[in-house]
Short mmCIF file of C-alpha atoms in Angstrom, two decimals:
data_model
loop_
_atom_site.label_atom_id
_atom_site.label_comp_id
_atom_site.label_asym_id
_atom_site.label_seq_id
_atom_site.Cartn_x
_atom_site.Cartn_y
_atom_site.Cartn_z
CA MET A 245 -12.18 -27.85 20.73
CA LYS A 246 -13.37 -27.70 24.32
CA LYS A 247 -11.64 -24.36 24.80
CA GLN A 248 -13.26 -22.93 21.68
CA SER A 249 -16.75 -23.88 22.79
CA LYS A 250 -16.05 -22.35 26.20
CA ILE A 251 -15.23 -19.02 24.53
CA LEU A 252 -18.31 -19.33 22.35
CA ASN A 253 -20.44 -20.11 25.39
CA TRP A 254 -19.02 -17.07 27.16
CA LEU A 255 -19.90 -14.88 24.19
CA GLU A 256 -23.33 -16.46 23.74
CA GLU A 257 -24.21 -15.73 27.35
CA ARG A 258 -23.64 -12.06 26.60
CA PHE A 259 -24.66 -11.59 22.96
CA ASP A 260 -27.33 -13.14 20.82
CA LEU A 261 -25.26 -15.01 18.23
CA SER A 262 -28.12 -17.12 16.90
CA GLY A 263 -28.48 -14.92 13.79
CA ILE A 264 -24.80 -15.27 12.88
CA ASN A 265 -24.82 -18.99 13.65
CA LYS A 266 -27.87 -19.53 11.49
CA PHE A 267 -26.31 -17.52 8.66
CA ILE A 268 -23.02 -19.45 8.81
CA ASP A 269 -24.90 -22.72 8.98
CA LYS A 270 -27.17 -21.89 6.06
CA LYS A 271 -24.66 -20.29 3.70
CA VAL A 272 -23.73 -22.55 0.79
CA VAL A 273 -21.83 -22.19 -2.47
CA PRO A 274 -23.14 -23.93 -5.63
CA VAL A 275 -20.94 -26.62 -7.14
CA HIS A 276 -20.94 -26.93 -10.95
CA LYS A 277 -18.48 -26.82 -13.83
CA TYR A 278 -17.82 -23.07 -13.41
CA HIS A 279 -17.39 -23.33 -9.63
CA PHE A 280 -13.67 -22.47 -9.93
CA TRP A 281 -14.42 -18.86 -10.87
CA TYR A 282 -16.08 -18.19 -7.51
CA GLY A 283 -12.65 -18.14 -5.87
CA ILE A 284 -11.19 -15.28 -7.96
CA GLY A 285 -12.96 -12.51 -6.03
CA GLY A 286 -11.60 -14.00 -2.80
CA ILE A 287 -8.08 -13.92 -4.23
CA ALA A 288 -8.54 -10.24 -5.15
CA MET A 289 -9.63 -9.51 -1.59
CA PHE A 290 -6.71 -11.48 -0.18
CA LEU A 291 -4.35 -9.39 -2.34
CA PHE A 292 -6.04 -6.25 -1.05
CA VAL A 293 -5.24 -7.40 2.51
CA VAL A 294 -1.62 -8.07 1.48
CA GLN A 295 -1.47 -4.54 0.04
CA ALA A 296 -2.89 -3.05 3.24
CA VAL A 297 -0.42 -4.92 5.46
CA THR A 298 2.68 -4.23 3.34
CA GLY A 299 1.50 -0.64 2.78
CA ILE A 300 1.24 -0.01 6.53
CA LEU A 301 4.71 -1.49 6.98
CA LEU A 302 6.18 0.77 4.28
CA LEU A 303 4.61 3.76 6.03
CA LEU A 304 6.96 3.16 8.96
CA TYR A 305 9.90 4.37 6.84
CA TYR A 306 8.49 6.21 3.82
CA ARG A 307 8.76 10.03 3.73
CA PRO A 308 6.33 11.79 1.40
CA SER A 309 8.36 14.77 0.17
CA ALA A 310 10.22 15.52 -3.04
CA ASP A 311 13.50 15.75 -1.10
CA ASN A 312 13.14 12.53 0.85
CA ALA A 313 10.76 10.15 -0.93
CA PHE A 314 13.28 8.53 -3.26
CA GLU A 315 15.95 8.31 -0.55
CA SER A 316 13.50 6.81 1.94
CA VAL A 317 12.49 4.06 -0.53
CA GLU A 318 16.19 3.48 -1.25
CA PHE A 319 16.75 3.22 2.51
CA ILE A 320 13.89 0.71 2.82
CA MET A 321 15.39 -1.41 0.04
CA THR A 322 19.01 -1.31 1.15
CA SER A 323 19.13 -0.75 4.92
CA VAL A 324 15.91 -2.02 6.47
CA ARG A 325 15.91 -5.77 7.02
CA PHE A 326 13.57 -7.45 4.51
CA GLY A 327 12.73 -3.97 3.19
CA TRP A 328 13.40 -5.13 -0.38
CA LEU A 329 10.97 -8.00 0.17
CA ILE A 330 8.16 -5.91 1.65
CA ARG A 331 8.48 -3.24 -1.06
CA SER A 332 8.66 -5.77 -3.88
CA ILE A 333 5.65 -7.66 -2.53
CA HIS A 334 3.74 -4.36 -2.38
CA SER A 335 4.62 -3.54 -6.00
CA TRP A 336 4.05 -7.04 -7.37
CA GLY A 337 0.92 -7.41 -5.24
CA ALA A 338 -0.53 -4.22 -6.69
CA ASN A 339 -0.05 -5.46 -10.25
CA LEU A 340 -1.28 -8.93 -9.46
CA MET A 341 -4.35 -7.50 -7.71
CA ILE A 342 -5.33 -5.45 -10.74
CA PHE A 343 -4.78 -8.43 -13.02
CA VAL A 344 -6.93 -10.63 -10.76
CA LEU A 345 -9.62 -7.92 -10.61
CA PHE A 346 -9.78 -7.88 -14.42
CA VAL A 347 -10.09 -11.68 -14.46
CA HIS A 348 -12.79 -11.51 -11.76
CA MET A 349 -14.68 -8.82 -13.65
CA PHE A 350 -14.62 -10.59 -17.00
CA SER A 351 -15.49 -13.96 -15.45
CA THR A 352 -18.57 -12.50 -13.74
CA PHE A 353 -19.38 -10.66 -16.98
CA PHE A 354 -19.29 -13.80 -19.12
CA MET A 355 -21.26 -15.76 -16.52
CA LYS A 356 -23.84 -12.93 -16.63
CA ALA A 357 -23.70 -12.63 -12.85
CA TYR A 358 -24.83 -9.01 -13.19
CA ARG A 359 -28.41 -9.89 -14.05
CA LYS A 360 -31.29 -9.37 -11.62
CA PRO A 361 -31.02 -9.23 -8.60
CA ARG A 362 -27.26 -8.52 -8.63
CA GLU A 363 -27.09 -5.28 -10.62
CA LEU A 364 -25.77 -3.29 -7.67
CA THR A 365 -23.10 -5.89 -6.89
CA TRP A 366 -21.82 -5.42 -10.44
CA ILE A 367 -21.86 -1.61 -10.18
CA SER A 368 -20.04 -1.64 -6.83
CA GLY A 369 -17.50 -4.04 -8.36
CA VAL A 370 -16.79 -1.72 -11.32
CA ILE A 371 -16.37 1.17 -8.87
CA LEU A 372 -13.89 -0.96 -6.88
CA LEU A 373 -11.90 -1.64 -10.07
CA VAL A 374 -11.77 2.09 -10.85
CA LEU A 375 -10.63 2.75 -7.26
CA SER A 376 -7.91 0.10 -7.64
CA LEU A 377 -6.68 1.80 -10.81
CA ALA A 378 -6.56 5.06 -8.85
CA PHE A 379 -4.56 3.25 -6.16
CA GLY A 380 -2.16 2.07 -8.86
CA PHE A 381 -1.82 5.51 -10.43
CA SER A 382 -1.26 7.35 -7.13
CA GLY A 383 1.07 4.71 -5.70
CA TYR A 384 3.23 4.69 -8.83
CA LEU A 385 4.43 8.24 -8.14
CA LEU A 386 5.36 7.69 -4.50
CA PRO A 387 8.97 6.43 -5.01
CA TRP A 388 9.52 9.73 -6.89
CA ASN A 389 11.58 8.22 -9.70
CA LYS A 390 11.97 9.45 -13.27
CA LEU A 391 9.54 7.04 -14.93
CA ALA A 392 6.83 7.66 -12.35
CA TYR A 393 7.36 11.41 -12.55
CA PHE A 394 6.79 11.55 -16.30
CA ALA A 395 3.99 8.98 -16.23
CA THR A 396 2.20 11.16 -13.68
CA LYS A 397 2.86 14.25 -15.75
CA VAL A 398 1.33 12.67 -18.86
CA GLY A 399 -1.46 10.97 -16.91
CA THR A 400 -2.60 14.09 -15.11
CA GLU A 401 -2.27 16.10 -18.34
CA MET A 402 -5.00 13.83 -19.76
CA ALA A 403 -7.36 15.16 -17.12
CA SER A 404 -6.95 18.66 -18.55
CA LEU A 405 -8.61 17.44 -21.77
CA VAL A 406 -11.96 17.10 -20.01
CA PRO A 407 -14.14 19.89 -21.45
CA PHE A 408 -14.92 22.92 -19.26
CA VAL A 409 -13.43 21.66 -15.96
CA GLY A 410 -10.21 20.05 -17.24
CA LYS A 411 -7.93 22.74 -15.92
CA GLU A 412 -9.56 22.64 -12.47
CA ILE A 413 -9.22 18.86 -12.30
CA LEU A 414 -5.56 19.12 -13.32
CA ILE A 415 -4.83 21.65 -10.57
CA PHE A 416 -6.75 19.57 -8.03
CA LEU A 417 -4.77 16.46 -8.93
CA ARG A 418 -1.37 18.14 -9.07
CA GLY A 419 -1.82 20.56 -6.23
CA GLY A 420 -0.73 23.29 -8.66
CA GLU A 421 0.09 23.83 -12.31
CA ASP A 422 2.97 21.34 -12.45
CA VAL A 423 3.94 17.97 -11.02
CA THR A 424 5.98 18.97 -7.97
CA GLY A 425 6.49 17.97 -4.35
CA ALA A 426 2.94 19.24 -3.78
CA THR A 427 1.68 16.53 -6.17
CA LEU A 428 3.63 13.89 -4.28
CA THR A 429 2.15 14.93 -0.91
CA ARG A 430 -1.32 14.96 -2.47
CA PHE A 431 -0.94 11.55 -4.12
CA PHE A 432 0.36 10.20 -0.82
CA GLY A 433 -2.78 11.50 0.91
CA PHE A 434 -4.99 9.94 -1.79
CA HIS A 435 -3.08 6.66 -1.66
CA VAL A 436 -2.97 6.07 2.10
CA ALA A 437 -6.08 7.85 3.40
CA LEU A 438 -8.72 8.92 0.89
CA LEU A 439 -8.73 5.90 -1.43
CA PRO A 440 -8.56 3.30 1.39
CA ALA A 441 -11.50 5.01 3.13
CA ILE A 442 -13.67 5.06 -0.02
CA THR A 443 -12.58 1.52 -0.93
CA MET A 444 -13.55 0.17 2.49
CA ILE A 445 -17.07 1.57 2.02
CA PHE A 446 -17.54 0.05 -1.44
CA LEU A 447 -15.84 -3.21 -0.48
CA GLY A 448 -18.19 -3.45 2.51
CA ILE A 449 -21.20 -2.87 0.26
CA HIS A 450 -19.92 -5.35 -2.38
CA LEU A 451 -19.37 -8.09 0.23
CA LEU A 452 -22.67 -7.37 1.96
CA PHE A 453 -24.55 -7.80 -1.32
CA ILE A 454 -22.72 -11.06 -2.07
CA GLN A 455 -23.45 -12.41 1.40
CA ALA A 456 -27.10 -11.36 1.22
CA GLN A 457 -27.78 -12.79 -2.26
CA GLY A 458 -25.36 -15.69 -2.49
CA MET A 459 -23.50 -16.76 -5.63
CA SER A 460 -25.07 -16.51 -9.05
CA VAL A 461 -25.37 -19.67 -11.17
CA PRO A 462 -24.64 -18.90 -14.86
CA PRO A 463 -27.82 -18.93 -17.00
CA SER A 464 -26.32 -21.41 -19.45
CA ILE A 465 -26.33 -24.15 -16.79
CA GLU A 466 -29.10 -22.88 -14.54
CA GLU A 467 -31.77 -25.32 -15.75
CA GLU A 468 -29.40 -28.23 -15.49
CA TYR A 469 -28.30 -27.07 -12.04
CA LYS A 470 -31.88 -26.79 -10.78
CA LYS A 471 -32.47 -30.44 -11.66
CA ASN A 472 -29.44 -31.56 -9.75
CA PRO A 473 -28.43 -28.85 -7.28
CA LYS A 474 -25.15 -29.56 -5.55
CA SER A 475 -23.50 -27.24 -3.08
CA ILE A 476 -20.88 -27.07 -0.37
CA LYS A 477 -21.03 -25.18 2.89
CA PHE A 478 -19.32 -21.81 2.77
CA PHE A 479 -17.93 -22.30 6.24
CA PRO A 480 -15.57 -24.06 6.51
CA ASP A 481 -15.47 -26.02 3.20
CA PHE A 482 -15.44 -23.23 0.62
CA LEU A 483 -13.34 -20.95 2.83
CA LEU A 484 -10.67 -23.63 3.20
CA ARG A 485 -10.56 -24.16 -0.57
CA ASP A 486 -10.25 -20.39 -0.97
CA ALA A 487 -7.43 -20.37 1.57
CA VAL A 488 -5.48 -22.85 -0.55
CA GLY A 489 -5.73 -20.40 -3.45
CA TRP A 490 -4.53 -17.58 -1.20
CA LEU A 491 -1.56 -19.65 -0.09
CA VAL A 492 -0.60 -20.30 -3.73
CA VAL A 493 -0.87 -16.57 -4.50
CA LEU A 494 1.24 -15.69 -1.45
CA GLY A 495 3.86 -18.18 -2.63
CA LEU A 496 3.78 -16.69 -6.12
CA LEU A 497 4.24 -13.19 -4.67
CA GLY A 498 7.21 -14.39 -2.62
CA ILE A 499 8.80 -15.97 -5.70
CA LEU A 500 8.24 -12.88 -7.88
CA ALA A 501 9.56 -10.54 -5.17
CA ALA A 502 12.64 -12.68 -4.53
CA LEU A 503 13.56 -13.43 -8.15
CA PHE A 504 12.48 -10.16 -9.74
CA PRO A 505 12.78 -7.43 -7.09
CA TRP A 506 10.95 -4.27 -8.11
CA GLU A 507 13.34 -1.67 -9.48
CA LEU A 508 13.66 1.77 -7.97
CA GLY A 509 15.11 3.56 -11.01
CA GLU A 510 16.61 7.04 -10.95
CA LYS A 511 15.45 9.91 -8.79
CA ALA A 512 12.97 12.23 -10.51
CA ASP A 513 14.40 15.46 -11.86
CA PRO A 514 11.79 17.99 -13.03
CA PHE A 515 14.40 19.63 -15.28
CA ALA A 516 15.60 16.45 -17.00
CA SER A 517 14.31 15.21 -20.36
CA ALA A 518 11.75 12.43 -20.41
CA PRO A 519 13.52 9.05 -20.64
CA GLN A 520 13.18 6.89 -23.76
CA GLY A 521 10.47 4.23 -23.83
CA ILE A 522 8.30 5.95 -21.26
CA LYS A 523 5.04 4.08 -20.68
CA PRO A 524 2.30 4.08 -18.10
CA GLU A 525 1.69 0.99 -15.99
CA TRP A 526 0.63 -2.02 -18.05
CA PHE A 527 -3.03 -1.75 -17.10
CA PHE A 528 -3.23 1.70 -18.69
CA VAL A 529 -1.15 0.75 -21.73
CA PHE A 530 -4.13 -0.19 -23.97
CA LEU A 531 -5.63 3.27 -23.40
CA PHE A 532 -2.24 4.93 -23.97
CA GLU A 533 -1.85 3.02 -27.25
CA THR A 534 -5.40 3.90 -28.31
CA LEU A 535 -4.70 7.61 -27.92
CA LYS A 536 -1.73 7.28 -30.29
CA TYR A 537 -4.04 6.32 -33.16
CA VAL A 538 -6.52 9.11 -32.63
CA PRO A 539 -6.14 11.84 -35.29
CA PRO A 540 -5.54 15.37 -33.94
CA LYS A 541 -8.81 16.61 -35.44
CA ILE A 542 -12.09 14.78 -35.93
CA LEU A 543 -14.39 17.18 -37.80
CA ILE A 544 -14.25 20.36 -35.75
CA PHE A 545 -13.37 18.62 -32.48
CA GLU A 546 -9.99 17.82 -31.03
CA GLY A 547 -9.33 14.11 -31.44
CA GLU A 548 -7.93 13.52 -27.96
CA VAL A 549 -10.85 15.24 -26.27
CA LEU A 550 -13.28 13.02 -28.16
CA ALA A 551 -11.23 9.94 -27.29
CA ILE A 552 -11.23 10.79 -23.57
CA LEU A 553 -14.97 11.38 -23.66
CA ALA A 554 -15.48 8.08 -25.50
CA ILE A 555 -13.43 6.23 -22.86
CA ALA A 556 -15.43 7.87 -20.05
CA LEU A 557 -18.69 6.93 -21.78
CA GLY A 558 -17.37 3.39 -22.25
CA VAL A 559 -16.75 3.07 -18.51
CA VAL A 560 -20.26 4.34 -17.74
CA PHE A 561 -21.75 1.92 -20.31
CA TRP A 562 -19.77 -0.94 -18.77
CA MET A 563 -20.99 -0.03 -15.31
CA LEU A 564 -24.61 0.08 -16.46
CA VAL A 565 -24.43 -3.14 -18.51
CA PRO A 566 -26.98 -4.92 -16.25
CA PHE A 567 -29.61 -2.40 -17.35
CA PHE A 568 -28.77 -2.59 -21.06
CA ASP A 569 -28.60 -6.37 -21.32
CA LYS A 570 -32.35 -6.97 -21.37
CA ARG A 571 -32.09 -10.56 -22.58
CA ALA A 572 -29.88 -11.58 -19.69
CA GLN A 573 -32.38 -9.94 -17.33
CA LEU A 574 -34.99 -12.33 -18.72
CA ASN A 575 -32.58 -15.25 -18.28
CA LYS A 576 -32.25 -15.64 -22.04
CA PRO A 577 -28.90 -16.02 -23.83
CA SER A 578 -27.47 -12.62 -24.79
CA PRO A 579 -24.83 -13.28 -27.44
CA LEU A 580 -24.51 -9.58 -28.25
CA PHE A 581 -23.12 -8.78 -24.81
CA THR A 582 -20.93 -11.86 -24.83
CA ALA A 583 -19.53 -10.58 -28.14
CA ILE A 584 -19.00 -7.09 -26.67
CA GLY A 585 -17.07 -8.68 -23.77
CA VAL A 586 -14.94 -10.85 -26.07
CA THR A 587 -14.19 -7.81 -28.28
CA LEU A 588 -13.13 -5.79 -25.25
CA VAL A 589 -10.84 -8.55 -23.92
CA LEU A 590 -9.26 -8.98 -27.38
CA TYR A 591 -8.90 -5.21 -27.76
CA ILE A 592 -7.11 -4.90 -24.41
CA ILE A 593 -4.79 -7.83 -25.18
CA ILE A 594 -3.99 -6.71 -28.75
CA MET A 595 -3.41 -3.05 -27.91
CA THR A 596 -1.21 -3.95 -24.93
CA ALA A 597 0.79 -6.41 -27.06
CA VAL A 598 1.18 -3.89 -29.91
CA SER A 599 2.45 -1.29 -27.47
CA TYR A 600 5.04 -3.60 -25.91
CA LEU A 601 6.16 -5.27 -29.13
CA PHE A 602 6.21 -2.47 -31.68
CA SER A 603 6.78 0.82 -29.91
CA MET B 203 0.03 -49.52 38.57
CA LYS B 204 1.58 -49.66 35.13
CA GLU B 205 0.49 -46.87 32.76
CA GLU B 206 -0.53 -47.79 29.24
CA PRO B 207 1.56 -45.91 26.62
CA GLU B 208 -0.68 -43.40 24.83
CA GLN B 209 -1.70 -44.58 21.39
CA THR B 210 -0.92 -42.27 18.48
CA THR B 211 -3.82 -42.47 16.13
CA ARG B 212 -3.53 -41.50 12.48
CA ARG B 213 -5.87 -38.58 13.17
CA ASN B 214 -3.66 -37.33 16.01
CA PHE B 215 -0.54 -37.64 13.89
CA ILE B 216 -2.04 -35.68 10.97
CA GLY B 217 -3.44 -33.08 13.37
CA TRP B 218 0.01 -32.66 14.91
CA GLY B 219 1.55 -32.34 11.45
CA LEU B 220 -1.00 -29.69 10.49
CA ILE B 221 -0.44 -27.66 13.64
CA THR B 222 3.36 -27.72 13.33
CA SER B 223 3.12 -26.78 9.62
CA LEU B 224 0.81 -23.91 10.52
CA ALA B 225 3.23 -22.75 13.22
CA ALA B 226 6.14 -22.95 10.78
CA PHE B 227 4.12 -21.02 8.18
CA LEU B 228 3.20 -18.29 10.65
CA GLY B 229 6.83 -18.08 11.77
CA MET B 230 7.93 -17.71 8.15
CA LEU B 231 5.30 -15.02 7.63
CA PHE B 232 5.97 -12.97 10.74
CA TYR B 233 9.77 -13.25 10.93
CA PRO B 234 10.41 -10.79 8.04
CA ILE B 235 7.63 -8.52 9.31
CA VAL B 236 9.08 -8.32 12.83
CA ARG B 237 12.60 -7.81 11.48
CA PHE B 238 11.28 -5.07 9.17
CA ILE B 239 9.60 -3.23 12.03
CA ILE B 240 12.80 -3.11 14.11
CA PRO B 241 14.63 -0.05 12.73
CA PRO B 242 18.15 -0.63 11.39
CA THR B 243 20.89 0.77 13.59
CA VAL B 244 22.38 3.87 12.07
CA ALA B 245 26.17 3.84 12.45
CA GLU B 246 27.27 6.37 15.05
CA SER B 247 29.06 9.29 13.51
CA SER B 248 32.81 8.94 13.75
CA GLN B 249 33.28 12.69 13.53
CA ASN B 250 36.07 13.71 15.90
CA SER B 251 36.25 17.42 15.28
CA VAL B 252 34.21 20.18 13.72
CA VAL B 253 34.48 23.88 12.95
CA ALA B 254 32.08 25.24 15.57
CA ALA B 255 32.35 28.95 14.82
CA LYS B 256 34.54 31.72 13.43
CA VAL B 257 36.72 33.82 15.65
CA ASN B 258 34.81 36.98 16.67
CA GLU B 259 31.48 35.31 15.85
CA LEU B 260 30.59 35.13 19.54
CA GLN B 261 30.48 38.11 21.88
CA PRO B 262 31.99 37.60 25.36
CA ASN B 263 29.47 36.03 27.77
CA SER B 264 27.44 34.38 25.00
CA ALA B 265 27.12 30.95 23.40
CA LYS B 266 25.91 29.04 20.37
CA ILE B 267 24.60 25.55 19.76
CA PHE B 268 26.23 23.63 16.91
CA PRO B 269 25.88 20.08 15.59
CA PHE B 270 28.68 17.71 16.51
CA ALA B 271 28.52 14.03 15.56
CA ASN B 272 24.74 14.23 15.00
CA LYS B 273 24.12 15.68 18.44
CA PRO B 274 23.85 19.26 19.67
CA ALA B 275 26.91 20.76 21.39
CA ILE B 276 27.40 24.19 22.94
CA LEU B 277 30.30 26.62 22.46
CA ILE B 278 30.52 29.27 25.16
CA ARG B 279 32.64 32.40 25.09
CA LEU B 280 33.18 33.38 28.71
CA ALA B 281 33.24 36.99 29.87
CA SER B 282 37.03 36.62 30.07
CA GLY B 283 37.15 35.79 26.34
CA GLU B 284 38.06 32.12 26.91
CA TYR B 285 36.12 29.38 25.09
CA ARG B 286 34.47 26.26 26.48
CA ALA B 287 32.77 23.51 24.47
CA LEU B 288 30.48 20.87 25.96
CA THR B 289 27.80 18.48 24.89
CA ALA B 290 24.46 20.28 24.93
CA VAL B 291 22.50 17.14 25.83
CA CYS B 292 21.33 17.23 29.46
CA THR B 293 22.29 14.09 31.36
CA HIS B 294 18.86 13.99 33.01
CA LEU B 295 16.31 13.42 30.20
CA GLN B 296 18.29 14.42 27.09
CA CYS B 297 16.85 17.94 26.63
CA THR B 298 19.10 20.46 24.86
CA VAL B 299 20.60 22.92 27.34
CA GLN B 300 21.33 26.66 26.83
CA TYR B 301 23.77 29.22 28.17
CA ARG B 302 22.33 31.83 30.53
CA SER B 303 24.38 35.02 30.44
CA ASP B 304 22.40 36.41 33.40
CA PHE B 305 23.91 33.90 35.79
CA ASN B 306 26.91 32.74 33.73
CA ALA B 307 25.91 29.09 33.74
CA ILE B 308 24.38 26.40 31.58
CA TRP B 309 20.68 25.89 32.18
CA CYS B 310 18.23 23.20 31.13
CA ALA B 311 14.71 24.53 30.63
CA CYS B 312 13.04 21.14 30.99
CA HIS B 313 13.66 20.58 34.71
CA ASN B 314 15.52 23.72 35.80
CA ALA B 315 18.92 22.04 36.03
CA LYS B 316 22.06 24.16 36.22
CA PHE B 317 25.61 23.26 35.21
CA ASP B 318 28.71 25.40 35.54
CA VAL B 319 30.74 26.25 32.42
CA ASN B 320 32.93 23.20 33.06
CA GLY B 321 29.88 20.91 32.95
CA ALA B 322 29.61 20.17 36.70
CA VAL B 323 26.08 19.97 38.12
CA ILE B 324 25.21 23.00 40.28
CA SER B 325 21.60 22.17 41.03
CA GLY B 326 18.66 20.17 39.73
CA PRO B 327 18.07 16.52 38.87
CA PRO B 328 20.91 15.61 36.44
CA PRO B 329 22.80 12.53 37.62
CA ALA B 330 26.08 13.36 35.85
CA PRO B 331 28.08 16.32 34.53
CA LEU B 332 28.10 17.36 30.86
CA ASP B 333 30.99 16.02 28.76
CA THR B 334 33.49 18.64 27.71
CA PHE B 335 35.38 18.99 24.42
CA GLU B 336 38.71 20.52 23.48
CA VAL B 337 38.70 23.93 21.81
CA ASN B 338 41.51 25.00 19.47
CA MET B 339 42.00 27.87 17.06
CA SER B 340 43.13 27.33 13.49
CA GLY B 341 43.42 30.56 11.59
CA ASP B 342 39.94 32.03 11.58
CA ASP B 343 38.22 28.85 12.75
CA ILE B 344 37.33 27.66 16.22
CA ILE B 345 37.74 23.90 16.15
CA VAL B 346 36.04 21.67 18.69
CA SER B 347 37.33 18.11 19.08
CA LYS B 348 36.64 15.09 21.23
CA ARG B 349 39.16 14.57 24.02
CA ALA B 350 41.59 11.78 23.25
#
């Protein structure tokens, strides 16, 4: 303890730390029956750190070219010590992170945390989820195996359905007309440079907003909470509780990676037929299943084009929910939006289940 | 003066337990990471001989570099028509050497070292001669092998 204060004294003699000290001292987290949900965002961020660390480690051996990518991942998994562990943690971590992000998003949605003054926190959060999906999509191709190859082919083909600029988007994504080594190099660039840079900006903004405004108390218990406000200090009490959650998640990742190592599959072959049972990653499956039910023609329009536009509009609507939910803005119950959220959760679960069970 | 044995309080004991658990946890976390960072040793090639060139491929007083057991080697055809094969890795700082027909010797461009066609150092910083290999003909092939 003495040593720590010496270091702090040394720093304080040189920098004015009173602002930070005051902030740390003042920052509290409300305690109520929904307190548990405050930790989910922290878990998502912890998983992001795990992804960054394991991703940097994989970069030491990974080679982003059509000739070498598959072999380099095979080398990591068979020859590099603990390579199988690091790669499996990266793959499991990615999936777990997206799952946790969905839980975080829906929990803040149902607790109406997006209402004034936190509209921008919500918007930055939705952008972070979209970026994470892009991380998932670009990272999936990197081992250059058959499943990933065809998933990327189908996924990027979707982009060509966008009216007017579809073709240009497709060529931008693929680095040419087809999915080739050029696509792999491009996706590698997106995955390890472009997306991390953009994510750091939005993550910084998201965290800054949360720190500046503190945690939202759900409107359903706000009155009750005001009568009897209870809180704990963020530092160190809440942080230590969060850390316990992170430790559990790290343990879970270790167990998943050890018991169910992530498969590598077969090397991609652009001239081979698509394998049976091809599916995108689970977090895209509900969209994939939706597109199956869209008729080829709706009036004079192509069904798929309309479906893609509807999905894009849905994402924009979801992002702008704070501005549509007027009742929540006035701190009144807004059952309509709760119902929209419940419908969306059920839709995602049912469509995903249908896809895995019946097709 | 007799020293009092230090009392272990419950707080000290728990603190000690926490610190050792933390150390064990960090060890568990960093051990795989450190082992991952250290590259695996690639088994040295056990190649003992290789077809370095075809007969008549090289003009007299010329040479070619060829791969031999994952490292560059040099095959020289002397002005007399005889062949010599040596490792092409300079013993100084591992640059790849070349044959200079203008002065009939092996030369390293990195630090101006010179070796004769038998690998002996003529001038420059190399601390040791170049290793030589055996050269044999088999039909149309020139076969270079490690000396037994």
